[in-house]
C-alpha positions as a Python dict, from the first residue, in 0.01 Angstrom:
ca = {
    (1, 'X'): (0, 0, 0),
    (2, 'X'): (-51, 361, 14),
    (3, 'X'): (-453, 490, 20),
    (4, 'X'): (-608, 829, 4),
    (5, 'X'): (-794, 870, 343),
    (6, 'X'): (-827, 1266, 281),
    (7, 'X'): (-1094, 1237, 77),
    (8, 'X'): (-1278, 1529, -16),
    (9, 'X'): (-1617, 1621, 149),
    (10, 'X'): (-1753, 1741, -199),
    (11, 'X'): (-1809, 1482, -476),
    (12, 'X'): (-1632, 1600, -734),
    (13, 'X'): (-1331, 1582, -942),
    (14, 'X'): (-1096, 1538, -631),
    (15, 'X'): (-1257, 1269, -489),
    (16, 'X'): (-1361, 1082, -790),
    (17, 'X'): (-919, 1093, -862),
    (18, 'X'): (-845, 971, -543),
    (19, 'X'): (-1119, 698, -502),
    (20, 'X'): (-1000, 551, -812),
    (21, 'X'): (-624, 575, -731),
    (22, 'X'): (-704, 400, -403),
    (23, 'X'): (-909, 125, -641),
    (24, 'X'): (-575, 86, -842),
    (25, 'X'): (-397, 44, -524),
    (26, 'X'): (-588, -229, -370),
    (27, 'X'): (-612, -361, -729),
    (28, 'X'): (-244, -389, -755),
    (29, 'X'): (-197, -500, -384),
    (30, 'X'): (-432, -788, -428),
    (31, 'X'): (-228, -912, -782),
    (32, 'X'): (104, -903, -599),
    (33, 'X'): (-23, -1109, -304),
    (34, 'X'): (-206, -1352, -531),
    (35, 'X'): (131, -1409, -737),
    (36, 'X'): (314, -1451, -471),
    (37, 'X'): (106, -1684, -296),
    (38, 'X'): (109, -1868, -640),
    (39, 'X'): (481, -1905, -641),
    (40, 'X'): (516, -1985, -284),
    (41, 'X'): (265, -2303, -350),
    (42, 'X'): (373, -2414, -665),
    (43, 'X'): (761, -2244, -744),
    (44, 'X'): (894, -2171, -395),
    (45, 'X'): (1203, -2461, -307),
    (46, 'X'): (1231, -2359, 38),
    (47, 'X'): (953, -2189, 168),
    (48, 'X'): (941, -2307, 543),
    (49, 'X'): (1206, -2371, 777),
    (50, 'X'): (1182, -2683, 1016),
    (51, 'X'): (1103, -2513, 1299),
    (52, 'X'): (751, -2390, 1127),
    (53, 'X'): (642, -2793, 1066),
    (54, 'X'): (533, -2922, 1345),
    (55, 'X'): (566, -3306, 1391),
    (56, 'X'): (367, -3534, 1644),
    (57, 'X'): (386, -3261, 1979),
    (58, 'X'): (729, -3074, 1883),
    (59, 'X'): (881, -2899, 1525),
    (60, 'X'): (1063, -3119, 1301),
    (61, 'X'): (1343, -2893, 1364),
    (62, 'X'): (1343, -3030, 1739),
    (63, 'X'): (1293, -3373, 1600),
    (64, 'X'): (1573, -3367, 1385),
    (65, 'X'): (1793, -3212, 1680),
    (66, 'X'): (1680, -3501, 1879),
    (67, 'X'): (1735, -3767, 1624),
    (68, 'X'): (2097, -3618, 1561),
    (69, 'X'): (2222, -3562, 1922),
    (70, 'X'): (2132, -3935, 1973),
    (71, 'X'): (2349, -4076, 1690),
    (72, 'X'): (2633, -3827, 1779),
    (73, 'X'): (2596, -3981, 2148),
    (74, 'X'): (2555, -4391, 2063),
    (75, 'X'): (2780, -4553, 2267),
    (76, 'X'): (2883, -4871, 2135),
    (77, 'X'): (2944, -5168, 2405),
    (78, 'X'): (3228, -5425, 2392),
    (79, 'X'): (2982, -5656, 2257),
    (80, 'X'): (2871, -5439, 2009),
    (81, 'X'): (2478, -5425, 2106),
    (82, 'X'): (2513, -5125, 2245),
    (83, 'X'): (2445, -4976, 2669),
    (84, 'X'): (2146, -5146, 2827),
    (85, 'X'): (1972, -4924, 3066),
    (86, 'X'): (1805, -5058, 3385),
    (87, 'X'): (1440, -5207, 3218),
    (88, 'X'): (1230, -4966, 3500),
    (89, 'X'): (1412, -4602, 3370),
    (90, 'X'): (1267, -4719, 3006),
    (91, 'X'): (939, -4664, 3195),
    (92, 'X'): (717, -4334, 3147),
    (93, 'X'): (600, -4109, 3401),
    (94, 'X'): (260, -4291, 3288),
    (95, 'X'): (356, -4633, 3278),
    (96, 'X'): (435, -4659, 2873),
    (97, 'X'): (725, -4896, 2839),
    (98, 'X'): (982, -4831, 2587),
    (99, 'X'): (1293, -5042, 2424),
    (100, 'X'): (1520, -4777, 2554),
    (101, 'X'): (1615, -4469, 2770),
    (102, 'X'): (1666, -4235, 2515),
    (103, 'X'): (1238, -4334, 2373),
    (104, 'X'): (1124, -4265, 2697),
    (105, 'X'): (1285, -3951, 2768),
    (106, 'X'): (1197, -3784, 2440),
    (107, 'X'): (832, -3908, 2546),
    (108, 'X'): (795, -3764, 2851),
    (109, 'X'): (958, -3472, 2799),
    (110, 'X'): (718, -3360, 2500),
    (111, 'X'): (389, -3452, 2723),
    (112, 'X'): (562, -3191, 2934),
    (113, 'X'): (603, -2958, 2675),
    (114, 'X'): (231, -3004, 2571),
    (115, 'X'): (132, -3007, 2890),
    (116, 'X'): (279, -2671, 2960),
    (117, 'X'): (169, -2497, 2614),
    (118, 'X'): (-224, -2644, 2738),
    (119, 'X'): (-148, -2457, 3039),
    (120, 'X'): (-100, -2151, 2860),
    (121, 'X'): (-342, -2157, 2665),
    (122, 'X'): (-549, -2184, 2976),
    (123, 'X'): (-431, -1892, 3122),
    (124, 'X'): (-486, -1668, 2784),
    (125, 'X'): (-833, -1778, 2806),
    (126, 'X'): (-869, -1711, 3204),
    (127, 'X'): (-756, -1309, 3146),
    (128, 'X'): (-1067, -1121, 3082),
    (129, 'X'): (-910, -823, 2965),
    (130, 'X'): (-560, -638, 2816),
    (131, 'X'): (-429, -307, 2947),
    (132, 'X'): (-129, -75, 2899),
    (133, 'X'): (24, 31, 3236),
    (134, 'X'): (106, 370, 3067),
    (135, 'X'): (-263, 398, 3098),
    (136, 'X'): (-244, 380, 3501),
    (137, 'X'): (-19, 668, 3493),
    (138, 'X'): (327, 448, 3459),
    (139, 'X'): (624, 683, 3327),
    (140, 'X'): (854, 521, 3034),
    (141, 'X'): (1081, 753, 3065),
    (142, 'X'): (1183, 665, 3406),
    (143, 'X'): (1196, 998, 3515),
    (144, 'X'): (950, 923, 3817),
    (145, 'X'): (863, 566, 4016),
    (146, 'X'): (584, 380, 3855),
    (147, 'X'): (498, 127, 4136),
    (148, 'X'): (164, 225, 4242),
    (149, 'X'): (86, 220, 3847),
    (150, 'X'): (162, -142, 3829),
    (151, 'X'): (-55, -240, 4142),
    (152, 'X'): (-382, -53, 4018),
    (153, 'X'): (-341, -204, 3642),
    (154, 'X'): (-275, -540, 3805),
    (155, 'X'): (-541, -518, 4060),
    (156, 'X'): (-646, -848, 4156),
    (157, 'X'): (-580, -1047, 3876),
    (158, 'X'): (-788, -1210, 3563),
    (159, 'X'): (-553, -922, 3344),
    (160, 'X'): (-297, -919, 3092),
    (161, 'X'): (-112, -566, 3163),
    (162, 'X'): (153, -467, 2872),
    (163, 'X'): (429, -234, 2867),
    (164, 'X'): (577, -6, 2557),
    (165, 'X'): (899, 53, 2459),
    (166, 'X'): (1103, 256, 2752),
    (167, 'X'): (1249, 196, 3123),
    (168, 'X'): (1016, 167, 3448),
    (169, 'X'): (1172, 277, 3726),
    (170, 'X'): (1042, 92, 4077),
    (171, 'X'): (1084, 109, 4419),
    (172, 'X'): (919, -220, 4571),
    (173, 'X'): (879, -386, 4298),
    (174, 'X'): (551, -563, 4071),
    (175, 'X'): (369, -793, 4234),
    (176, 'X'): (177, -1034, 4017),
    (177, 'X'): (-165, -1201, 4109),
    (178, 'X'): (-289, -1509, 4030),
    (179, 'X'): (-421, -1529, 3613),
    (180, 'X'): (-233, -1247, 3487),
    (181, 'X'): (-22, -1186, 3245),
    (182, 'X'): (293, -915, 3238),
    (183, 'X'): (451, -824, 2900),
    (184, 'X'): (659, -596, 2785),
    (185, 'X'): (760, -498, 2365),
    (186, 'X'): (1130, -722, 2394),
    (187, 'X'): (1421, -768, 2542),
    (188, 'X'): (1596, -441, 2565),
    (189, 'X'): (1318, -231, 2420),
    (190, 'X'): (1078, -269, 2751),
    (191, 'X'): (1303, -242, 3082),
    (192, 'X'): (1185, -294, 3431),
    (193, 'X'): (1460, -110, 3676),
    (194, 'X'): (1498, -92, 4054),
    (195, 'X'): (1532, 301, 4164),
    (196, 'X'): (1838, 362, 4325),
    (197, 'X'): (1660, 385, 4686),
    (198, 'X'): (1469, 70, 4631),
    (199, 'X'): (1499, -154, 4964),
    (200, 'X'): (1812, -384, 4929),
    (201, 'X'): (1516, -669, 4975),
    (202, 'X'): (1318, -549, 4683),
    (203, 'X'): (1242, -825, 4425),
    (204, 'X'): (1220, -648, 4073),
    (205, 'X'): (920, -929, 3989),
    (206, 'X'): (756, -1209, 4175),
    (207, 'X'): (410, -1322, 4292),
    (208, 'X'): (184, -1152, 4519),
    (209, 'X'): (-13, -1445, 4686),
    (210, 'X'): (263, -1577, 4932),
    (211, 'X'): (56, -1905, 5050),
    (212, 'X'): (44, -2153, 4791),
    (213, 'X'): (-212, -2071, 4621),
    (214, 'X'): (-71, -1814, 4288),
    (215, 'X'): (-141, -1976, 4002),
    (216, 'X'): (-172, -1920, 3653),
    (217, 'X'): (122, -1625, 3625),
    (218, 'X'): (328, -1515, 3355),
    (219, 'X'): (563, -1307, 3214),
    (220, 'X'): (771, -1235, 2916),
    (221, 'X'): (941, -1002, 2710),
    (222, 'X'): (1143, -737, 2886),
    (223, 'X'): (1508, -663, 3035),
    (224, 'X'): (1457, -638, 3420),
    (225, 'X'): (1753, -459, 3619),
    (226, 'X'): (1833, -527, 3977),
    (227, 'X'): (2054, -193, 3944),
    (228, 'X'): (2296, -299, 4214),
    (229, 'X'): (2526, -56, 4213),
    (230, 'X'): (2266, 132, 4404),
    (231, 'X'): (2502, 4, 4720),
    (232, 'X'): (2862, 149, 4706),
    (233, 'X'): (2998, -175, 4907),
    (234, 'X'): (3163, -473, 4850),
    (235, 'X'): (3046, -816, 4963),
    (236, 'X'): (3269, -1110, 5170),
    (237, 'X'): (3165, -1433, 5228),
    (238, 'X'): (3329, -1730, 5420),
    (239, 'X'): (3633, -1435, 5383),
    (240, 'X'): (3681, -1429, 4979),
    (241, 'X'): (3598, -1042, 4867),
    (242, 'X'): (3350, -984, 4619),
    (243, 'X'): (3318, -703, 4386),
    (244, 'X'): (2950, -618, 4449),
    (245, 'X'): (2726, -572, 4754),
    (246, 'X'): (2554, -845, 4943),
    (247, 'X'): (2186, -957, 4914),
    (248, 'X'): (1932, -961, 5193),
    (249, 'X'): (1921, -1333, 5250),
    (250, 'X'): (1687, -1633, 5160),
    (251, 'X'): (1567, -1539, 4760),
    (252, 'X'): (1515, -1203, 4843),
    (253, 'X'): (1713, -916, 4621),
    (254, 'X'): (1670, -1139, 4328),
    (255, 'X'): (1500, -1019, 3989),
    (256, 'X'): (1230, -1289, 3899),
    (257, 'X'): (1100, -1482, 4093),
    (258, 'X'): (830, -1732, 4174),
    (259, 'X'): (763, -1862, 4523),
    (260, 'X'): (489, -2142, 4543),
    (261, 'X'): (305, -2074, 4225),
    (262, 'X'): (159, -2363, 4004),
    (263, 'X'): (142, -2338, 3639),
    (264, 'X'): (350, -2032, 3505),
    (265, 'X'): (583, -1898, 3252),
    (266, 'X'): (881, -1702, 3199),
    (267, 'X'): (994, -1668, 2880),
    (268, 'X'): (1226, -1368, 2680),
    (269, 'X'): (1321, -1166, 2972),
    (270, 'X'): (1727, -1100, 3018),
    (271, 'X'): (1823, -1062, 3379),
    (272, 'X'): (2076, -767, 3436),
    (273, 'X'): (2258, -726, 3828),
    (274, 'X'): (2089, -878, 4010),
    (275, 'X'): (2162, -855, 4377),
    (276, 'X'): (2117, -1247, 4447),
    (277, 'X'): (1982, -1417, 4150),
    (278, 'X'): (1826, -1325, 3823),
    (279, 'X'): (1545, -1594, 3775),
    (280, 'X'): (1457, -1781, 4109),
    (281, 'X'): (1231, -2061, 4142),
    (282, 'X'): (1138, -2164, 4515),
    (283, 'X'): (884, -2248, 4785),
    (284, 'X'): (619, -1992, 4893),
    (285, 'X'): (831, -1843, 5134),
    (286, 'X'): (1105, -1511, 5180),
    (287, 'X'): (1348, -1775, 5314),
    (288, 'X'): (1503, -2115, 5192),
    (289, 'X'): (1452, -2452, 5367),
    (290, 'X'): (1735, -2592, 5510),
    (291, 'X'): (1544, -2894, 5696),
    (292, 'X'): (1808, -3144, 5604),
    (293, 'X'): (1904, -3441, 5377),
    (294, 'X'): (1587, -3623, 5248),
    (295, 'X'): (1339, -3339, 5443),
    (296, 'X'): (1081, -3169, 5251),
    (297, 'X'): (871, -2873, 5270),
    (298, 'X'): (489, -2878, 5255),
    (299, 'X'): (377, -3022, 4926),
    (300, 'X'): (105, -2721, 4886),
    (301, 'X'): (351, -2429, 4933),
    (302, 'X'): (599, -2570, 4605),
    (303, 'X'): (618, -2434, 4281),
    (304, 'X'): (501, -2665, 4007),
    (305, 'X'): (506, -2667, 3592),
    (306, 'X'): (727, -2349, 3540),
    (307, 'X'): (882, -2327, 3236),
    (308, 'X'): (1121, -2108, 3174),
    (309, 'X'): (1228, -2026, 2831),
    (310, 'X'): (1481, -1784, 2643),
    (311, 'X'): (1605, -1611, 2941),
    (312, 'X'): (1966, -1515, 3005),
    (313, 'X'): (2133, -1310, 3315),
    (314, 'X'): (2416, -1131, 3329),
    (315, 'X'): (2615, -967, 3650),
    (316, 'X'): (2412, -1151, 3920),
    (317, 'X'): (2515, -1173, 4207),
    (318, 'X'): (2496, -1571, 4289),
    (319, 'X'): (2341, -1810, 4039),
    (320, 'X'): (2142, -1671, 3733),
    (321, 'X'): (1918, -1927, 3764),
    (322, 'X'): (1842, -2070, 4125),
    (323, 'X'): (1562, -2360, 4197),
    (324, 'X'): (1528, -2493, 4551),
    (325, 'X'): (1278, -2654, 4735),
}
């Protein structure tokens, strides 16, 4: 729809033409919207996919998924009544028995998934404001680091700070506080990248409170790049060669990662060379526990409900997606 805003400051013939072509605009706007609304309720065959309809706590298109990955995987016993599963794993997390395995699984798995969309819902509601980095003095272009632009928009938290389109160039990396939010305009159209003298420790993302106690962090909707051809060197281990340099130990050099926070999200982001690995989930620490079979570390200092959702990540270095203790 196409309106006349130069209107003319005198009321004559001018403006008396335009306002009515703008009239006839809106006019003809308004018929083709109330047509096709028409036809989509009353002609339309296929007017919503399955993954629009929702159905008890997930789409019908995940329903139907569900429903069709089980019959493609009945198994069939000698006596023909089928597998029987021990009678306490057709047992919910919250004590809801079920006939079999398969019920209980699809159960608990969407009161996790509803669990973890209430969760971010929450943490929309906790951010009391939205601001573009670019307005912190961040550069796009990557012409010039854009670190200290990060820390000032982030400040202390209780903020959702977007990026545009473009590459961000950093040194030290962005260090997220507890209930905010960073988002970028897409996978390949917002890109986070380490500078080629950023420290070989530097992790592209991760959390800034280091006790415990982050919560409520999220991110999604960017290409991050560990850039790690920054080091002309080649990496062995237990003496096999590897084409590409080696990381600073523990979950350090990786591109994402979360270290002891409680309730977050990752979701659209594509990992690219990453020195060590390109989403890492751990314990709020720089270094991995190694305490032995059956040990654990302090309850407090774990990560908890992260999901993680439409990521990929190329040319790490170890895993592209690493949880540990």
């Amino acid at each position: 729809m196409n309106l006349h805003f130069d209107l003319p400051i005198e009321l004559g013939q001018g403006f008396r033409y335009k306002t009515i072509e703008n009239f006839k605009s809106i006019y003809n706007f308004y018929k083709y919207i109330k047509d096709d609304l028409t036809h989509h309720r009353i002609g339309e065959k296929h007017a919503h996919h399955s993954r629009q309809i929702d159905y008890e706590n997930v789409s019908v298109e995940t329903f139907l998924n569900y429903l069709n990955a089980k019959v493609r995987e009945l198994v069939i016993g000698h006596n023909g009544d089928g597998v029987n599963e021990l009678k306490d794993s057709r047992v919910a997390v919250d004590g809801t028995p079920f006939n079999v395995l398969s019920d209980r699984l699809f159960y608990d798995f969407t009161r996790i998934e509803k669990k973890l969309d209430e969760n971010y819902e929450k943490l929309n509601k906790k951010i009391e404001r939205i601001v573009n980095v670019n307005d912190y003095g961040a550069d796009p272009t990557g012409e010039t680091n854009s670190d200290e632009a990060f820390k000032k928009a982030l400040g202390s938290g209780n903020v959702h700070v977007h990026m545009t389109a473009g590459t961000y160039k950093i040194k030290n990396g962005i260090k997220l506080p507890s209930r905010s939010i960073l988002s970028g305009e897409g996978k390949g159209i917002t890109i986070i990248k380490l500078a080629d003298d950023a420290p070989r420790e530097t992790l592209a993302v991760t959390n800034k409170d280091m006790d415990g106690t982050a919560e409520y962090i999220g991110t999604k909707g960017y290409s991050v790049d560990g850039n790690k051809a920054r080091f002309d060197e080649k990496n062995v281990s237990q003496g096999i060669q590897f084409n590409y340099p080696a990381p600073s130990g523990g979950s350090l050099s990786s591109n994402v990662r979360f270290a002891g926070v409680k309730y977050g999200y990752i979701e659209d982001i594509k990992s690219i060379d990453a020195l060590l690995h390109g989403f890492d989930i751990t314990y709020a620490s720089d270094d991995y526990y190694y305490g032995g079979d059956g040990a654990r570390v302090n309850e407090e200092l774990e990560s908890k409900f992260i999901r993680i959702n439409n990521c990929e990540s190329v040319g790490h270095g170890d895993d592209g997606f690493y949880n540990s203790p």
